[in-house]
Tab-separated table of C-alpha atoms in Angstrom:
chain	number	residue	atom	x	y	z
A	34	MET	CA	57.349	133.438	40.580
A	35	LYS	CA	56.386	133.406	44.524
A	36	LYS	CA	58.115	135.739	46.142
A	37	ASP	CA	59.143	136.575	49.588
A	38	SER	CA	57.109	139.475	50.625
A	39	SER	CA	59.208	140.317	53.913
A	40	PHE	CA	62.187	140.048	52.241
A	41	SER	CA	60.903	142.420	49.156
A	42	PHE	CA	59.688	144.663	52.028
A	43	VAL	CA	62.952	144.932	53.614
A	44	VAL	CA	64.683	145.490	50.094
A	45	ARG	CA	62.190	147.996	49.056
A	46	HIS	CA	61.381	150.001	52.318
A	47	LEU	CA	64.093	149.395	54.549
A	48	SER	CA	67.249	149.426	51.942
A	49	PHE	CA	69.066	152.634	53.615
A	50	LEU	CA	69.901	150.004	56.421
A	51	LYS	CA	71.975	148.185	54.010
A	52	HIS	CA	74.784	150.960	54.779
A	53	ILE	CA	75.173	150.194	58.424
A	54	PRO	CA	78.123	147.795	58.551
A	55	LEU	CA	77.034	144.206	59.211
A	56	PHE	CA	73.450	144.743	58.802
A	57	PRO	CA	73.187	142.912	55.599
A	58	GLN	CA	74.879	140.184	56.766
A	59	VAL	CA	72.885	140.043	59.937
A	60	PHE	CA	69.796	140.027	58.104
A	61	ASP	CA	70.813	137.153	55.913
A	62	SER	CA	71.665	135.346	59.232
A	63	LEU	CA	68.011	135.788	59.659
A	64	LEU	CA	66.674	134.750	56.713
A	65	LYS	CA	69.093	131.201	57.310
A	66	ILE	CA	67.684	130.808	60.836
A	67	ARG	CA	63.935	130.594	59.134
A	68	ILE	CA	65.251	128.527	56.234
A	69	PHE	CA	66.519	125.986	59.194
A	70	VAL	CA	63.157	125.945	60.743
A	71	THR	CA	61.069	125.959	57.741
A	72	LYS	CA	62.604	124.389	54.949
A	73	PRO	CA	66.321	122.851	56.097
A	74	TYR	CA	66.869	121.100	52.881
A	75	LEU	CA	67.607	124.442	51.148
A	76	LEU	CA	70.468	124.718	53.000
A	77	ASP	CA	71.724	121.461	51.789
A	78	TRP	CA	70.970	122.671	48.096
A	79	PHE	CA	72.970	126.163	48.725
A	80	ASP	CA	76.026	123.618	49.942
A	81	GLU	CA	75.511	122.309	46.677
A	82	ILE	CA	75.599	124.856	44.211
A	83	GLU	CA	78.537	126.399	46.272
A	84	ALA	CA	80.573	123.193	46.012
A	85	GLU	CA	79.557	123.049	41.998
A	86	VAL	CA	81.093	126.604	41.819
A	87	LEU	CA	83.855	126.216	43.847
A	88	SER	CA	84.765	123.219	41.392
A	89	TRP	CA	85.095	125.244	38.342
A	90	ASP	CA	88.859	126.870	37.430
A	91	GLU	CA	89.603	129.990	39.509
A	92	ALA	CA	86.104	130.591	41.053
A	93	ASP	CA	86.057	131.377	44.445
A	94	ILE	CA	83.488	132.401	47.114
A	95	SER	CA	83.047	135.833	49.521
A	96	LEU	CA	80.218	137.157	51.676
A	97	HIS	CA	78.237	139.470	49.479
A	98	ARG	CA	78.090	143.264	50.648
A	99	TYR	CA	74.413	143.436	50.579
A	100	GLY	CA	74.226	139.611	52.556
A	101	GLY	CA	74.215	136.316	51.049
A	102	LEU	CA	76.991	134.280	49.031
A	103	GLN	CA	78.935	135.668	46.551
A	104	PHE	CA	80.368	133.619	43.566
A	105	ASN	CA	83.551	135.181	41.593
A	106	TYR	CA	85.530	134.236	38.717
A	107	LYS	CA	88.746	135.793	39.376
A	108	GLY	CA	87.454	137.838	42.063
A	109	LYS	CA	85.009	139.651	40.302
A	110	GLU	CA	81.239	139.026	40.946
A	111	ILE	CA	79.500	136.739	38.578
A	112	GLY	CA	76.283	136.569	40.895
A	113	HIS	CA	74.966	135.945	44.562
A	114	LEU	CA	72.830	133.837	46.440
A	115	HIS	CA	70.444	135.057	49.539
A	116	SER	CA	69.660	132.956	52.103
A	117	ASN	CA	66.071	133.008	51.290
A	118	GLY	CA	66.950	131.042	48.155
A	119	LEU	CA	66.958	134.115	46.013
A	120	LEU	CA	69.654	133.903	43.437
A	121	ASP	CA	70.820	137.198	41.498
A	122	VAL	CA	73.113	136.527	38.410
A	123	LEU	CA	74.657	138.960	35.931
A	124	TYR	CA	74.794	138.557	31.993
A	125	HIS	CA	75.002	140.534	28.843
A	126	LYS	CA	71.521	142.293	28.344
A	127	ASP	CA	70.792	140.171	25.212
A	128	THR	CA	71.201	136.910	27.051
A	129	LYS	CA	68.931	138.023	29.982
A	130	LEU	CA	66.605	139.018	27.352
A	131	ARG	CA	66.837	135.615	25.910
A	132	LEU	CA	66.587	134.152	29.477
A	133	LEU	CA	63.375	136.000	30.015
A	134	LYS	CA	61.476	134.539	26.974
A	135	GLU	CA	62.567	131.138	28.500
A	136	GLY	CA	60.284	132.104	31.450
A	137	ARG	CA	61.993	130.933	34.264
A	138	ILE	CA	63.886	134.073	35.686
A	139	GLU	CA	62.619	137.630	36.247
A	140	PRO	CA	64.416	141.161	35.793
A	141	HIS	CA	66.142	141.883	39.165
A	142	HIS	CA	64.063	142.629	42.232
A	143	VAL	CA	65.546	146.103	42.482
A	144	PHE	CA	67.349	146.749	39.341
A	145	GLU	CA	65.221	145.789	37.111
A	146	LYS	CA	66.772	147.484	33.993
A	147	SER	CA	70.252	146.362	34.338
A	148	GLY	CA	72.023	143.222	33.063
A	149	TRP	CA	71.346	141.476	36.521
A	150	ILE	CA	68.332	138.748	36.619
A	151	SER	CA	66.752	137.019	40.020
A	152	PHE	CA	65.603	133.348	40.325
A	153	TYR	CA	64.132	131.903	43.430
A	154	ILE	CA	65.091	128.203	44.219
A	155	PHE	CA	61.967	126.388	45.405
A	156	THR	CA	62.477	123.100	44.055
A	157	ASN	CA	65.131	120.366	42.898
A	158	GLY	CA	64.793	121.290	39.507
A	159	ASP	CA	65.122	124.877	40.171
A	160	LYS	CA	68.255	123.894	42.126
A	161	ASP	CA	69.825	122.256	38.751
A	162	TYR	CA	68.359	125.323	36.817
A	163	ALA	CA	70.457	127.637	39.299
A	164	LYS	CA	73.877	125.725	38.523
A	165	GLU	CA	73.144	126.089	35.076
A	166	LEU	CA	72.480	129.819	35.655
A	167	LEU	CA	75.852	130.213	37.270
A	168	LYS	CA	77.726	127.961	34.380
A	169	MET	CA	76.673	130.164	31.740
A	170	ALA	CA	77.397	133.709	33.793
A	171	TYR	CA	80.977	131.969	34.527
A	172	ASP	CA	81.319	130.586	30.708
A	173	ARG	CA	80.721	134.256	29.701
A	174	ARG	CA	83.163	135.391	32.071
A	175	VAL	CA	85.835	133.015	31.164
A	176	ALA	CA	85.352	133.842	27.422
A	177	GLY	CA	85.445	137.482	27.697
A	178	ASN	CA	88.530	137.011	30.093
A	179	LEU	CA	89.816	134.575	27.057
A	180	LEU	CA	89.359	137.551	24.404
A	181	ILE	CA	91.268	140.182	26.533
A	182	CYS	CA	94.070	137.827	26.848
A	183	SER	CA	94.106	137.161	22.966
A	184	TYR	CA	94.431	140.680	22.412
B	770	MET	CA	84.281	105.982	75.601
B	771	THR	CA	86.800	108.066	73.324
B	772	MET	CA	85.935	110.848	71.235
B	773	ASN	CA	86.664	111.089	67.588
B	774	PHE	CA	88.463	113.818	65.976
B	775	TYR	CA	85.126	115.351	64.745
B	776	GLN	CA	83.441	115.566	68.121
B	777	LYS	CA	86.663	116.835	69.257
B	778	THR	CA	87.082	119.432	67.218
B	779	LEU	CA	83.186	120.467	67.808
B	780	LEU	CA	83.785	120.619	71.255
B	781	LYS	CA	87.196	122.859	70.803
B	782	GLY	CA	85.033	125.333	69.168
B	783	PHE	CA	82.202	125.655	72.248
B	784	ILE	CA	84.461	125.850	74.959
B	785	VAL	CA	87.150	128.043	73.441
B	786	SER	CA	84.647	130.652	72.086
B	787	ASN	CA	82.384	130.591	75.877
B	788	LEU	CA	85.723	131.042	77.578
B	789	LEU	CA	86.555	133.942	75.734
B	790	ALA	CA	83.083	135.090	76.072
B	791	LEU	CA	83.514	134.671	79.599
B	792	PHE	CA	86.635	136.353	79.671
B	793	MET	CA	85.557	139.568	77.746
B	794	VAL	CA	82.282	139.583	79.491
B	795	GLY	CA	84.079	139.270	83.278
B	796	LEU	CA	87.030	141.751	82.334
B	797	PHE	CA	84.518	144.340	81.413
B	798	LYS	CA	81.921	143.407	84.432
B	799	TYR	CA	84.713	142.971	86.690
B	800	THR	CA	86.625	146.285	85.779
B	801	LYS	CA	83.826	148.743	86.139
B	802	LEU	CA	84.457	150.393	82.995
B	803	GLN	CA	80.975	151.554	82.739
B	804	ASP	CA	79.247	153.496	85.401
B	805	ASN	CA	75.699	151.849	87.192
B	806	GLY	CA	76.655	148.560	85.413
B	807	THR	CA	75.750	149.720	81.880
B	808	LEU	CA	75.823	147.144	79.314
B	809	VAL	CA	77.756	148.401	76.319
B	810	PHE	CA	76.819	146.994	72.485
B	811	SER	CA	79.500	145.455	72.230
B	812	ILE	CA	78.418	143.032	75.142
B	813	PHE	CA	75.786	141.999	72.764
B	814	VAL	CA	77.309	142.340	69.218
B	815	ILE	CA	81.078	142.092	69.038
B	816	VAL	CA	81.139	139.134	71.529
B	817	PRO	CA	78.876	136.717	70.034
B	818	LEU	CA	80.476	137.625	66.707
B	819	ILE	CA	83.821	136.954	68.245
B	820	MET	CA	82.399	133.553	69.126
B	821	GLY	CA	80.890	132.712	66.155
B	822	ILE	CA	84.477	133.694	64.572
B	823	VAL	CA	86.321	131.608	66.969
B	824	SER	CA	84.307	128.566	66.812
B	825	SER	CA	84.265	128.406	62.763
B	826	TRP	CA	88.036	128.265	63.244
B	827	PHE	CA	88.037	124.650	64.874
B	828	TRP	CA	84.966	124.175	62.702
B	829	ILE	CA	86.223	124.456	59.507
B	830	LYS	CA	88.965	121.766	60.227
B	831	VAL	CA	85.852	119.211	59.916
B	832	ASP	CA	84.351	121.037	56.787
B	833	LEU	CA	81.010	121.744	58.315
B	834	LYS	CA	78.147	122.390	55.894
B	835	SER	CA	75.810	125.288	56.470
B	836	LYS	CA	72.839	123.053	58.368
B	837	PRO	CA	75.263	121.975	60.981
B	838	ILE	CA	76.905	125.286	61.427
B	839	ILE	CA	73.424	127.015	62.319
B	840	GLY	CA	72.624	124.168	64.591
B	841	TYR	CA	75.746	124.222	66.488
B	842	SER	CA	75.636	127.929	66.560
B	843	ILE	CA	72.150	127.811	68.040
B	844	LEU	CA	73.891	125.404	70.483
B	845	ASN	CA	77.011	127.355	71.356
B	846	GLY	CA	74.393	130.636	71.937
B	847	LEU	CA	72.249	128.310	74.126
B	848	LEU	CA	75.118	127.708	76.096
B	849	ALA	CA	76.627	131.339	76.343
B	850	ILE	CA	73.145	132.201	77.540
B	851	LEU	CA	73.224	129.167	80.223
B	852	LEU	CA	76.451	130.489	81.470
B	853	SER	CA	75.198	134.279	81.752
B	854	TYR	CA	72.412	132.694	83.821
B	855	VAL	CA	74.961	130.880	85.899
B	856	PHE	CA	77.796	133.594	86.195
B	857	LEU	CA	76.225	136.891	85.639
B	858	ARG	CA	72.865	136.009	87.567
B	859	GLU	CA	70.299	137.379	84.592
B	860	GLY	CA	66.623	136.617	84.767
B	861	VAL	CA	65.015	134.058	82.730
B	862	ILE	CA	62.802	136.824	80.602
B	863	CYS	CA	65.797	138.826	80.582
B	864	LEU	CA	67.892	136.155	78.770
B	865	LEU	CA	64.480	135.359	76.522
B	866	ILE	CA	64.725	138.986	75.408
B	867	VAL	CA	68.413	139.064	74.477
B	868	SER	CA	68.347	135.704	72.939
B	869	PRO	CA	67.368	136.418	68.760
B	870	LEU	CA	70.537	139.019	69.510
B	871	ILE	CA	72.969	136.540	70.508
B	872	PHE	CA	71.943	133.555	67.687
B	873	ALA	CA	71.549	136.212	65.029
B	874	PHE	CA	75.393	137.351	65.751
B	875	ILE	CA	76.671	134.202	66.437
B	876	ILE	CA	75.241	132.796	62.921
B	877	THR	CA	77.021	135.800	61.342
B	878	GLY	CA	80.143	135.101	62.721
B	879	ALA	CA	79.993	131.640	62.008
B	880	PHE	CA	79.805	132.305	58.577
B	881	LEU	CA	82.083	134.881	58.426
B	882	GLY	CA	84.777	133.299	59.865
B	883	ARG	CA	84.082	130.170	57.780
B	884	THR	CA	84.605	132.610	54.570
B	885	MET	CA	87.738	134.222	56.434
B	886	PHE	CA	89.692	131.232	57.252
B	887	ARG	CA	88.871	129.431	53.821
B	888	LYS	CA	90.732	132.343	52.204
B	889	ASN	CA	93.316	131.422	54.292
B	890	ASN	CA	94.566	135.006	54.678
B	891	GLN	CA	96.537	136.103	57.840
B	892	ARG	CA	96.426	139.732	56.968
B	893	LEU	CA	92.773	139.581	56.520
B	894	ASN	CA	92.173	137.466	59.751
B	895	VAL	CA	94.478	139.577	61.936
B	896	SER	CA	92.562	142.925	60.516
B	897	VAL	CA	89.088	141.543	61.200
B	898	PHE	CA	90.258	140.717	64.842
B	899	SER	CA	92.132	143.941	65.750
B	900	LEU	CA	89.028	145.854	64.372
B	901	LEU	CA	86.309	144.242	66.698
B	902	PHE	CA	89.115	144.377	69.337
B	903	VAL	CA	89.124	148.461	68.820
B	904	VAL	CA	85.502	148.823	68.574
B	905	PHE	CA	85.012	146.522	71.839
B	906	VAL	CA	87.553	148.738	73.691
B	907	THR	CA	86.150	151.756	72.256
B	908	ASP	CA	82.866	151.127	73.079
B	909	SER	CA	83.323	149.797	76.707
B	910	LEU	CA	85.117	153.323	77.216
B	911	SER	CA	82.719	155.576	75.789
B	912	GLU	CA	79.719	157.419	77.675
B	913	HIS	CA	76.443	155.771	77.507
B	914	ASN	CA	73.523	157.527	78.493
B	915	TYR	CA	69.726	156.961	76.898
B	916	VAL	CA	66.601	158.443	78.411
B	917	ASN	CA	63.207	158.080	76.763
B	918	LEU	CA	59.742	158.805	77.309
B	919	VAL	CA	56.811	156.317	76.574
B	920	ALA	CA	53.255	158.049	76.225
B	921	ASP	CA	49.923	156.471	75.859
B	922	GLU	CA	46.349	157.588	75.984
B	923	ILE	CA	42.712	156.494	75.984
B	924	VAL	CA	39.319	157.904	76.211
B	925	ILE	CA	37.100	157.089	79.266
B	926	ASN	CA	33.317	158.009	79.375
B	927	ALA	CA	33.614	159.741	82.839
B	928	THR	CA	34.352	163.243	83.809
B	929	PRO	CA	37.844	163.877	85.121
B	930	GLU	CA	36.138	163.986	88.804
B	931	GLN	CA	35.011	160.751	88.215
B	932	ILE	CA	38.279	159.828	87.272
B	933	TRP	CA	40.728	161.234	89.629
B	934	LYS	CA	40.758	159.442	92.479
B	935	HIS	CA	41.134	156.215	90.748
B	936	VAL	CA	44.353	157.744	89.027
B	937	VAL	CA	45.586	158.612	92.588
B	938	ALA	CA	44.975	154.891	93.878
B	939	PHE	CA	43.264	151.752	92.758
B	940	ASP	CA	42.290	148.028	94.272
B	941	LYS	CA	43.894	145.213	92.663
B	942	ILE	CA	43.383	144.369	89.563
B	943	GLU	CA	41.799	141.101	88.793
B	944	LYS	CA	41.474	141.108	84.789
B	945	LYS	CA	43.788	138.435	83.196
B	946	ASP	CA	47.202	139.279	81.771
B	947	ASN	CA	47.114	139.687	77.828
B	948	TYR	CA	50.696	140.282	77.019
B	949	TRP	CA	52.735	137.833	76.203
B	950	LEU	CA	55.564	138.737	78.482
B	951	PHE	CA	53.040	139.124	81.511
B	952	GLN	CA	51.619	135.442	80.489
B	953	ILE	CA	55.100	133.798	81.050
B	954	GLY	CA	56.050	135.517	83.785
B	955	MET	CA	57.343	139.057	84.133
B	956	PRO	CA	55.260	140.801	87.037
B	957	SER	CA	52.504	143.136	85.844
B	958	PRO	CA	51.097	146.006	87.687
B	959	SER	CA	48.622	145.065	90.231
B	960	GLN	CA	47.615	147.520	92.769
B	961	THR	CA	48.531	151.107	93.755
B	962	THR	CA	48.411	153.111	97.698
B	963	VAL	CA	49.100	156.284	98.558
B	964	THR	CA	50.191	157.606	101.708
B	965	GLY	CA	48.207	161.034	101.505
B	966	HIS	CA	46.274	163.065	98.766
B	967	TYR	CA	48.715	165.596	98.387
B	968	LYS	CA	52.257	166.561	96.777
B	969	GLY	CA	55.192	165.161	98.613
B	970	ALA	CA	52.951	162.390	99.572
B	971	GLY	CA	54.107	158.547	99.052
B	972	ARG	CA	52.828	156.160	96.676
B	973	LYS	CA	53.534	152.188	96.076
B	974	CYS	CA	53.069	150.587	92.816
B	975	ILE	CA	52.423	147.023	93.721
B	976	PHE	CA	53.490	144.380	91.039
B	977	SER	CA	52.043	140.989	90.206
B	978	ASN	CA	54.875	139.099	92.315
B	979	GLY	CA	54.858	141.446	95.276
B	980	TYR	CA	58.100	143.685	94.224
B	981	ILE	CA	56.950	147.643	94.951
B	982	PHE	CA	57.961	150.417	93.294
B	983	ASP	CA	58.328	153.294	95.547
B	984	GLU	CA	56.835	156.940	94.250
B	985	LYS	CA	56.633	160.067	95.673
B	986	ILE	CA	53.980	162.544	94.439
B	987	VAL	CA	56.020	165.484	92.959
B	988	THR	CA	52.786	167.514	91.303
B	989	TYR	CA	49.338	166.901	92.768
B	990	ASP	CA	46.822	169.057	90.779
B	991	VAL	CA	43.675	167.762	91.259
B	992	ASN	CA	41.543	166.647	88.216
B	993	LYS	CA	44.488	167.426	86.201
B	994	ASP	CA	47.756	166.015	86.408
B	995	LEU	CA	49.380	163.421	88.536
B	996	THR	CA	53.161	163.134	88.463
B	997	PHE	CA	55.684	160.925	90.453
B	998	ASP	CA	59.226	160.398	90.892
B	999	ILE	CA	60.044	156.709	91.766
B	1000	ILE	CA	62.273	156.809	94.709
B	1001	GLY	CA	63.062	153.010	94.953
B	1002	GLN	CA	62.627	149.964	92.505
B	1003	PRO	CA	62.734	146.154	93.305
B	1004	LEU	CA	66.273	144.425	93.052
B	1005	ASP	CA	64.585	142.092	90.461
B	1006	PRO	CA	66.943	140.406	88.064
B	1007	GLU	CA	65.066	141.318	85.624
B	1008	ILE	CA	65.380	144.853	85.583
B	1009	MET	CA	68.057	145.468	87.732
B	1010	GLY	CA	71.058	147.565	86.020
B	1011	HIS	CA	69.005	147.468	82.969
B	1012	ILE	CA	66.238	150.135	83.139
B	1013	ASP	CA	65.631	152.790	85.752
B	1014	ILE	CA	61.949	154.340	85.646
B	1015	LEU	CA	62.334	157.429	86.336
B	1016	ARG	CA	58.856	159.363	86.280
B	1017	GLY	CA	55.497	158.550	85.570
B	1018	GLN	CA	52.422	160.828	85.002
B	1019	PHE	CA	48.681	160.747	84.540
B	1020	LEU	CA	47.281	163.935	82.671
B	1021	LEU	CA	43.677	164.288	82.318
B	1022	LYS	CA	42.188	166.227	79.651
B	1023	ASP	CA	38.356	167.171	79.855
B	1024	ASN	CA	37.067	166.540	76.382
B	1025	GLY	CA	33.617	168.915	77.282
B	1026	ASN	CA	31.431	166.142	76.136
B	1027	GLY	CA	31.060	163.865	79.144
B	1028	THR	CA	34.582	162.144	78.236
B	1029	THR	CA	37.926	162.454	79.263
B	1030	THR	CA	41.153	161.701	77.528
B	1031	LEU	CA	43.838	159.745	80.128
B	1032	ILE	CA	47.656	160.194	79.028
B	1033	GLY	CA	50.004	158.270	80.967
B	1034	ASN	CA	53.719	158.949	80.252
B	1035	SER	CA	56.877	157.181	81.740
B	1036	TRP	CA	60.329	158.055	81.795
B	1037	TYR	CA	62.886	155.525	81.929
B	1038	ARG	CA	66.827	155.225	81.536
B	1039	LEU	CA	68.170	152.164	79.785
B	1040	HIS	CA	71.250	150.542	81.045
B	1041	VAL	CA	71.765	148.043	78.063
B	1042	PHE	CA	72.679	148.790	74.290
B	1043	PRO	CA	72.200	148.798	71.513
B	1044	ILE	CA	69.533	151.336	71.692
B	1045	TRP	CA	67.950	150.030	68.544
B	1046	TYR	CA	67.164	146.812	69.771
B	1047	TYR	CA	66.554	147.352	73.707
B	1048	ASP	CA	64.187	150.404	73.195
B	1049	ILE	CA	61.900	148.339	71.282
B	1050	TRP	CA	61.257	145.948	73.793
B	1051	ALA	CA	61.553	148.946	76.880
B	1052	LYS	CA	58.774	150.663	74.513
B	1053	SER	CA	57.007	147.623	74.941
B	1054	ILE	CA	57.095	146.469	78.278
B	1055	THR	CA	55.902	150.106	79.465
B	1056	ARG	CA	53.297	150.530	76.925
B	1057	ASN	CA	51.504	147.190	78.232
B	1058	VAL	CA	52.262	148.191	82.164
B	1059	HIS	CA	50.599	151.715	80.949
B	1060	LEU	CA	47.864	149.959	79.482
B	1061	ARG	CA	47.225	147.826	82.210
B	1062	VAL	CA	46.534	150.328	84.774
B	1063	MET	CA	44.972	152.630	82.504
B	1064	GLU	CA	42.280	149.870	81.245
B	1065	HIS	CA	41.699	149.482	84.748
B	1066	ILE	CA	41.225	153.141	85.732
B	1067	LYS	CA	38.477	153.059	82.681
B	1068	VAL	CA	36.367	150.394	83.970
B	1069	LEU	CA	36.622	151.420	87.669
B	1070	SER	CA	35.760	155.135	86.441
B	1071	GLU	CA	32.619	154.145	84.147
B	1072	LYS	CA	31.133	151.941	86.932
B	1073	GLY	CA	30.467	154.873	88.805
């Protein structure tokens, strides 16, 4: 998977800056400006992913605390999309292992041992796969919620 | 030609956000809340952020997608920069330097606003605006003072005795500017003259556009230390009220092998904030002023 080297540099070496109010959001805006100039079609795909998630029951969006768009189910995060096309989604570790075997995703770019995964959107096919990844995480949350409710 | 709802809504976003910004900056400037015309960080951070939020309050009615939000926010920033040029009489290079900050915070504000207004939570909206207002007022009333030093050094293949006369004064620098801000019109150092070779003598640093920095020699330690205070700087809109050059210094250190280390120091006071942004520019510009002068001194000294 081709990585965004400037994004990785900031995340690895300047991560302390995330504690400054608004810094992550401003950094994400800079990523948006870069995408706007270099790959504007990605912004249309981000809107499409956002519209898809918002069409699901009780799903909503918010700003992610470390920059990007956060997708929620009943107010709890299922994943977030950074404005360079990096999608991070949270799964159970078994699901993560299964997806890793499929070979399209990677362990999370920071929390490698957690249930989080990372996936870069480059192509139209990647955009569709990103929607699938979010739907899987959403369905797991809905199922988990139903299980809790049935008790 | 009549405007449709989409165009009217877009226009309202541009007009109201810029009027609000003009009002805030105008209020700040004309109430003279800061000494020496200091421009606080709120002017470059909170104001564009509010501009972005206010424009998105209008634009959410026409459900703008990400691409147009970014495009129109950049246009909104350009409009704000144009208004600053007209009403605040800022210099072009100054506005070029400030533009990344304006664009980044306007776009951040526009997306923050879109998320806020979609939730339709009045308590959240009022809280965000109140918080930004409190930060703006507190920052405007706080004392701001920032002085820094930039130091550079080069090694010259000549003795301090050979170098000294070129440090005190030098003829016109003919070399082409290779720093990008000098190439696009920022004045670069061109020549230096002195009224005498003693402590208390006057010195003039002449820039490429004819602007002159008046200096007074405060230390004249032959072949070792030339220190001068800046007693008058030009009324150039690019620097006026933004940066004061306080003192300059050349130190010569004999390396004992026929070479000399020439150290250039400059002290300056910034009147524009946030420091984490503007000091990067101040250091870069000062460094390139140093290097242009010091490299010229090196060429003259090594000629013999």
